[in-house]
Coordinates of C-alpha atoms and ligand atoms in Angstrom, one line a residue:
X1 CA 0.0 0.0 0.0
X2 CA 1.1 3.1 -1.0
X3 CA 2.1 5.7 2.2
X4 CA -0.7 8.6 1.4
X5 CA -0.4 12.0 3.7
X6 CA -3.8 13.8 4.6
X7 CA -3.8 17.2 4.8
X8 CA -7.4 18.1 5.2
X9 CA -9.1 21.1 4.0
X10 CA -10.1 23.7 6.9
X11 CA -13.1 24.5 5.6
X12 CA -15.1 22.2 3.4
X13 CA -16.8 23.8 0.2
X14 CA -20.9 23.5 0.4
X15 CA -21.9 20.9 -1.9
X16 CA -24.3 22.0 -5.4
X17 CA -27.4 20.4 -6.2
X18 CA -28.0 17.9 -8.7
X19 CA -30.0 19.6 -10.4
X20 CA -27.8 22.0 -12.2
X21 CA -23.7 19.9 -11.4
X22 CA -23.1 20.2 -15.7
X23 CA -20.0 18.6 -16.5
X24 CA -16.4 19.5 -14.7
X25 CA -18.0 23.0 -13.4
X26 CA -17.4 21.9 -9.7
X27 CA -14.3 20.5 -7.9
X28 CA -14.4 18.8 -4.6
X29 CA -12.6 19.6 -1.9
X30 CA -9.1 17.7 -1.9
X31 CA -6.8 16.4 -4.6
X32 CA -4.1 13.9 -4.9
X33 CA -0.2 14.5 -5.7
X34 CA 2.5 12.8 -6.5
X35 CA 6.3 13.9 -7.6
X36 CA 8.3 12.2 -10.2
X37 CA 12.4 13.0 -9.9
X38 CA 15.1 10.1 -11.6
X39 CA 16.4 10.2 -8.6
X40 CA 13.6 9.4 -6.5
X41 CA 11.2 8.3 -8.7
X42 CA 7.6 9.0 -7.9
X43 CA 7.4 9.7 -3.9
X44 CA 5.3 12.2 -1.6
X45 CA 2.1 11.1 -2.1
X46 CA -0.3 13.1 -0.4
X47 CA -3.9 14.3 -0.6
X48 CA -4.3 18.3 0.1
X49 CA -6.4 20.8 -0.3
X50 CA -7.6 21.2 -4.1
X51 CA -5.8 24.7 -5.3
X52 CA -2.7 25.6 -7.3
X53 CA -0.1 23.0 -7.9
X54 CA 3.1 26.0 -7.8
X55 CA 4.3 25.6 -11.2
X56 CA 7.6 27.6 -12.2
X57 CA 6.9 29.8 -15.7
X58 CA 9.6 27.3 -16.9
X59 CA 7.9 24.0 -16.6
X60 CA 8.4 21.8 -19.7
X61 CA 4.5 21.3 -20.1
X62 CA 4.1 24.6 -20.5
X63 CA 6.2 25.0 -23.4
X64 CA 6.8 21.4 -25.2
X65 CA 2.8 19.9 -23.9
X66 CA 4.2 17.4 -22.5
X67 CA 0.6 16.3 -21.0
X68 CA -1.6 13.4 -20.4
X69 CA -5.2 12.9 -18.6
X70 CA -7.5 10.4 -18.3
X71 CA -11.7 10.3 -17.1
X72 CA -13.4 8.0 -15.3
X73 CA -16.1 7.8 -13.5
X74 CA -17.6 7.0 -10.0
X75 CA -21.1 5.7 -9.0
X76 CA -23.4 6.0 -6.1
X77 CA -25.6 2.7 -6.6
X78 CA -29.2 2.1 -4.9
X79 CA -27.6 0.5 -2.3
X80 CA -25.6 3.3 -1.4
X81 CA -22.2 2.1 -2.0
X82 CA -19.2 3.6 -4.5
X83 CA -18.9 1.4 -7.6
X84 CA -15.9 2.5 -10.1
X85 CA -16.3 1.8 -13.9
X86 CA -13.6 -0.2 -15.3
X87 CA -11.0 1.6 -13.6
X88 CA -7.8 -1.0 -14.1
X89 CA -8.4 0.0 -18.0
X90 CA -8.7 3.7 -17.0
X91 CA -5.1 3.3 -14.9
X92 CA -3.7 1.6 -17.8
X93 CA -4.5 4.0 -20.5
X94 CA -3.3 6.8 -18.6
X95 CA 0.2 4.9 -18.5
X96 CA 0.4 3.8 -21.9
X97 CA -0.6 7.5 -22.5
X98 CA 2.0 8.8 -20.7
X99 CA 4.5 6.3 -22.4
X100 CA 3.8 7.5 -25.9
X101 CA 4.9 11.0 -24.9
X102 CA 7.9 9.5 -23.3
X103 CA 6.8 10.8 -20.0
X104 CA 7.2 9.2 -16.4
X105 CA 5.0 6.3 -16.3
X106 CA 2.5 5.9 -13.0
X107 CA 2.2 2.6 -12.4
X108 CA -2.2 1.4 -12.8
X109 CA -1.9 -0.3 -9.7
X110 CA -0.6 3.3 -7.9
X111 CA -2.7 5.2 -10.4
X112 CA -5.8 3.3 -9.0
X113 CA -4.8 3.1 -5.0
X114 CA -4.3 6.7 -5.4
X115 CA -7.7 7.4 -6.9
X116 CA -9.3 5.2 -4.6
X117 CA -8.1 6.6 -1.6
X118 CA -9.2 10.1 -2.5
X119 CA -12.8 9.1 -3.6
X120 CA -13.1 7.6 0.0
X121 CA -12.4 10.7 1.5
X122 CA -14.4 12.8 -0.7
X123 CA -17.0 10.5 -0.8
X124 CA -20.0 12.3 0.1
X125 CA -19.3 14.5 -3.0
X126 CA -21.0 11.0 -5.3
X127 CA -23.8 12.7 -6.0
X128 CA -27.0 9.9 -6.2
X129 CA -29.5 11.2 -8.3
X130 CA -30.3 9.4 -11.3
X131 CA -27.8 10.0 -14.3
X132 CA -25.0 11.7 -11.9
X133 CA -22.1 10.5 -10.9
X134 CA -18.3 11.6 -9.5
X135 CA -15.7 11.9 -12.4
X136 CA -11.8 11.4 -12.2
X137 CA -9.5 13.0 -13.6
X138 CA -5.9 12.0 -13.4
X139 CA -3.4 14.2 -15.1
X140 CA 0.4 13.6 -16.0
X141 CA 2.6 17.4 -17.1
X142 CA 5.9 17.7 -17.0
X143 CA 7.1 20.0 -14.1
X144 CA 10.9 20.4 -15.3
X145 CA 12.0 24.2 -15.5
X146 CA 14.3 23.4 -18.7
X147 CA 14.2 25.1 -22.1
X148 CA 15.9 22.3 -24.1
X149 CA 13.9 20.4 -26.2
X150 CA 13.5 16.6 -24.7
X151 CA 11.6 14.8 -22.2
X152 CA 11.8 16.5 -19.1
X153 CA 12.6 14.3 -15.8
X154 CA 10.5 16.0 -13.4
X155 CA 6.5 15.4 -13.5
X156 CA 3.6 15.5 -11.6
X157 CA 0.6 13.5 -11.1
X158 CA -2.7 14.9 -9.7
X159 CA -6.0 13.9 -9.1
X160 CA -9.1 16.1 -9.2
X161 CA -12.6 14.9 -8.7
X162 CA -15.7 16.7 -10.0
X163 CA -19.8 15.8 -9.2
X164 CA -21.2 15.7 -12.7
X165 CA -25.0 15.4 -14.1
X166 CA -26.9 13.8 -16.3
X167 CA -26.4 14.8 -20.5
X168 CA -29.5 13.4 -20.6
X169 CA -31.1 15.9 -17.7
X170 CA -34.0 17.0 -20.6
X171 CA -34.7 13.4 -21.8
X172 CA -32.6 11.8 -24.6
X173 CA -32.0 14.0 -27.1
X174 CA -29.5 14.1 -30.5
X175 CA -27.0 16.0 -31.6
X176 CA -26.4 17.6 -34.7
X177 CA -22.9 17.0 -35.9
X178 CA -20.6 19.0 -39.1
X179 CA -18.4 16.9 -41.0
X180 CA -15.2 18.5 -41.2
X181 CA -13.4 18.1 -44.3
X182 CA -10.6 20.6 -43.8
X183 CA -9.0 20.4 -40.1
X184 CA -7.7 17.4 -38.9
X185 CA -7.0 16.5 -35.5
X186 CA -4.1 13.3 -35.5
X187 CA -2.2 12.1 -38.4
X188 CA -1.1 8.3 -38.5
X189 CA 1.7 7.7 -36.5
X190 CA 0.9 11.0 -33.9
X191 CA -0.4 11.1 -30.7
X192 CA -4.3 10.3 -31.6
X193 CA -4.1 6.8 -29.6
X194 CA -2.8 9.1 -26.6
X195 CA -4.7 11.1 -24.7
X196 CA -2.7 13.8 -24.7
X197 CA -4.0 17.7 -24.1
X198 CA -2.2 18.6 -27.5
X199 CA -4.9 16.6 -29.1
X200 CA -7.5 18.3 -27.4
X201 CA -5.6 21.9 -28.5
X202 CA -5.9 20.3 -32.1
X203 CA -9.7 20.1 -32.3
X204 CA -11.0 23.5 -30.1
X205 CA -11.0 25.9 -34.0
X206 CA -12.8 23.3 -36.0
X207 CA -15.0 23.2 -32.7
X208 CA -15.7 26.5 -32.6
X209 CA -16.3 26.8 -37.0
X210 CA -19.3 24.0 -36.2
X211 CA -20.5 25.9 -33.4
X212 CA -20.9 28.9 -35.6
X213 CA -22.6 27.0 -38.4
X214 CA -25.3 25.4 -35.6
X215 CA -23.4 22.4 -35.0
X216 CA -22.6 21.1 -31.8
X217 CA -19.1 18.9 -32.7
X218 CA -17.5 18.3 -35.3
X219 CA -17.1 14.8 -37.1
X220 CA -13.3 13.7 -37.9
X221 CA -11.9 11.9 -40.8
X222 CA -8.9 11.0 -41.6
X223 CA -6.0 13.2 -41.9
X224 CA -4.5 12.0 -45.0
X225 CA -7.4 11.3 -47.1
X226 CA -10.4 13.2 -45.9
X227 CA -12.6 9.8 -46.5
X228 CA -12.8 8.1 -43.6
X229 CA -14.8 8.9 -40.9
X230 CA -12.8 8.4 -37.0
X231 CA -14.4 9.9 -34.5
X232 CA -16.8 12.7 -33.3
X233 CA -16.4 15.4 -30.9
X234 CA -14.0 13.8 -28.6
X235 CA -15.8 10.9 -28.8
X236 CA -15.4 7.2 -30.7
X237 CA -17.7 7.0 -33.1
X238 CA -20.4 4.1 -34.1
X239 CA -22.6 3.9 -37.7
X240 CA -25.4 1.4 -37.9
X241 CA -26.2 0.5 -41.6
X242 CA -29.2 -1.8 -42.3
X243 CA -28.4 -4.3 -39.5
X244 CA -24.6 -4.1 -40.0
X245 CA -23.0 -1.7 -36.7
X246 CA -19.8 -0.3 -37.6
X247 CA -16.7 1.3 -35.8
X248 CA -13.6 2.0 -37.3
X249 CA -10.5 -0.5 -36.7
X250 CA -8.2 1.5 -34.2
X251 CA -5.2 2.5 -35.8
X252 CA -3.6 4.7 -33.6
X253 CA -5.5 8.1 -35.2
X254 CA -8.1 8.1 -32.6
X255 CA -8.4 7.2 -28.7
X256 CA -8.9 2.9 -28.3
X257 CA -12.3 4.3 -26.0
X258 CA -13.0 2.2 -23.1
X259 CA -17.1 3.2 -23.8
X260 CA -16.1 2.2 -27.8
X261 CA -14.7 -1.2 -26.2
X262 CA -18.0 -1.8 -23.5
X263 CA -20.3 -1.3 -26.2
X264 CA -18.6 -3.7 -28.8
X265 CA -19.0 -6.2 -26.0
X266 CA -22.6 -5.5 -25.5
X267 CA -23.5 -5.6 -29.0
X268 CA -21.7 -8.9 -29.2
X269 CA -23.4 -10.6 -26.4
X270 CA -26.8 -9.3 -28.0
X271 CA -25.8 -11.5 -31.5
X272 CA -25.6 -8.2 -33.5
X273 CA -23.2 -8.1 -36.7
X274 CA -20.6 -6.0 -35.5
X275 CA -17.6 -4.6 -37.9
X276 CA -14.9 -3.2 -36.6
X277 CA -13.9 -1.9 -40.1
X278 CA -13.3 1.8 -42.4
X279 CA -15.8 3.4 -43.5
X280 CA -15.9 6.2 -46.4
X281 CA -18.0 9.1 -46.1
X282 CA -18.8 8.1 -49.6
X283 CA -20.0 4.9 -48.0
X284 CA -22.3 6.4 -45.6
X285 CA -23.8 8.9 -48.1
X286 CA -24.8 6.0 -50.2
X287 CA -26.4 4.5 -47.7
X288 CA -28.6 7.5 -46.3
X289 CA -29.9 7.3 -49.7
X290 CA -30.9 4.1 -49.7
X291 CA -32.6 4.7 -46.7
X292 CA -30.3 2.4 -45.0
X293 CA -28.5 4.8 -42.7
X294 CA -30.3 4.1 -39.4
X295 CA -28.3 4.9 -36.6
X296 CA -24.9 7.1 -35.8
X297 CA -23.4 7.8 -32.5
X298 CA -20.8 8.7 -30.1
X299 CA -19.2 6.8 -26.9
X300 CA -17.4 8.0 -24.1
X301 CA -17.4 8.4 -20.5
X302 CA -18.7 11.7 -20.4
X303 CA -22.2 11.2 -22.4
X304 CA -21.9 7.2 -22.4
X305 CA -24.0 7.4 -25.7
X306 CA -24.2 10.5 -27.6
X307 CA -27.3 10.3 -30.3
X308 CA -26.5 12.1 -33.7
X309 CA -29.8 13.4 -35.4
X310 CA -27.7 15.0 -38.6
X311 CA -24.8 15.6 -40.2
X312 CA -23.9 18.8 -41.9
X313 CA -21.8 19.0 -45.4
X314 CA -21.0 22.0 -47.5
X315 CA -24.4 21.0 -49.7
X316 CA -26.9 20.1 -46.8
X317 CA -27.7 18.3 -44.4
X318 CA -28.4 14.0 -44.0
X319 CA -30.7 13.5 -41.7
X320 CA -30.5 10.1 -39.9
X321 CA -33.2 7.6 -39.1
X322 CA -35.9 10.1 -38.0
X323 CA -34.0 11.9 -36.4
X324 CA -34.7 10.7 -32.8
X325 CA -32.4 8.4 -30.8
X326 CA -32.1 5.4 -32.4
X327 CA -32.8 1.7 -30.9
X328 CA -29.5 0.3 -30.3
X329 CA -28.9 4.0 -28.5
X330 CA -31.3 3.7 -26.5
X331 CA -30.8 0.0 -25.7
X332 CA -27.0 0.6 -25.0
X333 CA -27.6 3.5 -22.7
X334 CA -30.0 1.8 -20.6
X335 CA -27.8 -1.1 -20.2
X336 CA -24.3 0.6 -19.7
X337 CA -25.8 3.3 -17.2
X338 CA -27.5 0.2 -15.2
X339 CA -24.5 -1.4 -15.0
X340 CA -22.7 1.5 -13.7
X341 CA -25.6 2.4 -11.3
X342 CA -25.9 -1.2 -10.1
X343 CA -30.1 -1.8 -11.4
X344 CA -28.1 -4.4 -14.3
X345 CA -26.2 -7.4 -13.4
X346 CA -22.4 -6.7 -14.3
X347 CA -21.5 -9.6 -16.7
X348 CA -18.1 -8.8 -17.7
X349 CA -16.5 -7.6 -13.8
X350 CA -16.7 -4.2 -15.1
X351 CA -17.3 -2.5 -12.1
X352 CA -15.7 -2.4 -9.0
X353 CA -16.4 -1.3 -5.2
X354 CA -14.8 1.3 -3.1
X355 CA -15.1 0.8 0.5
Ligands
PLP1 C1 -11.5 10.1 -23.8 C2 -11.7 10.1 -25.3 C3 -12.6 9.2 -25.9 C4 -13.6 8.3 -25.1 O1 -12.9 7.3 -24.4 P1 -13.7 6.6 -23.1 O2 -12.7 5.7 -22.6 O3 -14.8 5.9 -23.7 O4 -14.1 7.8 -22.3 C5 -12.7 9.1 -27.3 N1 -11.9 9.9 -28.0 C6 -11.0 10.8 -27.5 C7 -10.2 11.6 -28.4 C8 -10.9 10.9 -26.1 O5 -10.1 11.8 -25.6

């Protein structure tokens, strides 16, 4: 077990309603810390007050993004206990992450004891109103104050926890999404399978363009031939065509999602033809003119299953199905959100308990 120092908050911070939590507005009121140093390695764990971590102007991160994060999230089930989604995936990403920008690596297994341990203390921040739930964020920066251009060898690792609501406060609802044909957000053999804040830096202007137009994200394809759809938003992205369900292969352009991966084994289980395969814009316009275009949507941890009612092109727009949430949406939502909240049976040890 990992040696964790307390240093409690004097005052604790009043807690907001369900009602109106969002996503990532509010923090609770302790974090976790760790230091990385080659000589040391990663040592002073501790859990303190949530506030500034005292970086110096000249902190590699700051200058070369030399920064990785990961989300999870925690649930308050009908039985009142703390239930963590697939968390030993979550701890594992985040290292791999890490690894791809040559950064200190936190081992899962610290990665998860150190998550764990801070949700216990903060844990009457789970909020437990239906669709809510406590979301992790572990971050990796590099913490070096060094101008040259290489992996820096000092880092931190932090822990922030935030109460989040419901997307689906209003009932389900879709989204309408732009296809963007010019900006691009990771090109083969970059940091796409990372998740690295530079990606996230990538994708904000092409954000803000399909704002303007009426969108509300923006759909990716690939960066060297503008043909293949990858993800949407910041999201993985799923098509349903007739009866075939498609997702592209990951290549390393686009995040392997742990929601992308939970649902694949969902539709499995359920005996539905499943193809983890490219597919062309091209492909997909042919199909909404068949009429066979019945279903498109995004997974993630954030939205679990984010509907898409259109898609916008430089000619028009394609609406999909009627342009309501789809079946298999619907269906998957209901069944990963039980799961998570405990009203499913958890099939596949997904979920795990924090006591
Ligand atoms: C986090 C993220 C996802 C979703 O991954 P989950 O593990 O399902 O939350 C998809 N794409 C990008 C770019 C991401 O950063």
């Amino acid at each position: 077990m990992l040696p964790i120092e307390v240093q409690r908050a004097a005052t604790l911070k009043p807690k907001p309603s369900s009602e109106g939590l969002g996503f990532g507005k509010y923090f609770t009121d302790h974090m976790f810390r760790m230091d990385y140093s080659p000589e040391r390695g990663w040592h002073q764990a501790r859990i303190l007050p949530h506030g500034p971590l005292g970086l110096d102007p000249g902190a590699a991160v700051l200058h070369y993004a030399q920064a990785v994060f990961d989300g999870s999230k925690i649930f308050r089930g009908k039985d009142g206990q703390l239930r963590a989604f697939r968390i030993d995936d979550h701890c594992k990403r985040l290292a791999a992450s890490a690894d791809r920008l040559a950064m200190a690596v936190v081992p899962p297994e610290v990665a998860r004891e150190a998550i764990e341990a801070l949700v216990k203390l903060e844990a009457d921040w789970v909020p437990n109103a239906p669709g809510t739930s406590l979301y992790v964020r572990p971050v990796v920066i590099a913490s070096e104050a060094f101008l040259g251009v290489r992996p820096a060898d000092k880092y931190i690792f932090f822990v922030i926890l935030s109460p989040v609501g419901s997307y689906f406060a209003g009932g389900a609802e879709t989204v309408r999404i732009w296809v963007e044909q010019e900006h691009t957000r990771a090109a083969p053999g970059g940091l796409g399978g990372a998740k690295a804040a530079a990606n996230y830096a990538a994708g904000l202007k092409a954000s803000v363009e399909a704002k303007k137009r009426g969108y509300a994200q923006v759909l990716w394809l690939d960066a060297l031939e503008h043909q293949y759809i990858e993800e949407v938003g910041t999201m993985n992205l799923f098509v349903r065509i007739g009866d075939e369900i498609i997702t592209p292969p990951l290549d390393g352009t686009f995040l392997p999602g742990i929601t992308r991966e939970s649902v694949l084994t969902l539709l499995r289980d359920w005996g539905m033809k499943v193809s983890e395969r490219k597919l062309a814009i091209s492909e997909l316009r042919e199909a909404h003119k068949k009429g066979e275009l019945r279903e498109v949507f995004g997974t993630g941890t954030a939205a679990v299953i984010s509907p898409v009612g259109g898609l916008g092109f430089q000619d028009g727009e394609l609406r999909i199905g009627d342009g309501k949430v789809g079946e298999v949406s619907q269906r998957l939502y209901e069944t990963v959100t039980g799961i998570q909240n405990g009203t499913l049976p958890d099939r596949h040890g997904w979920m795990s308990l924090i006591k």
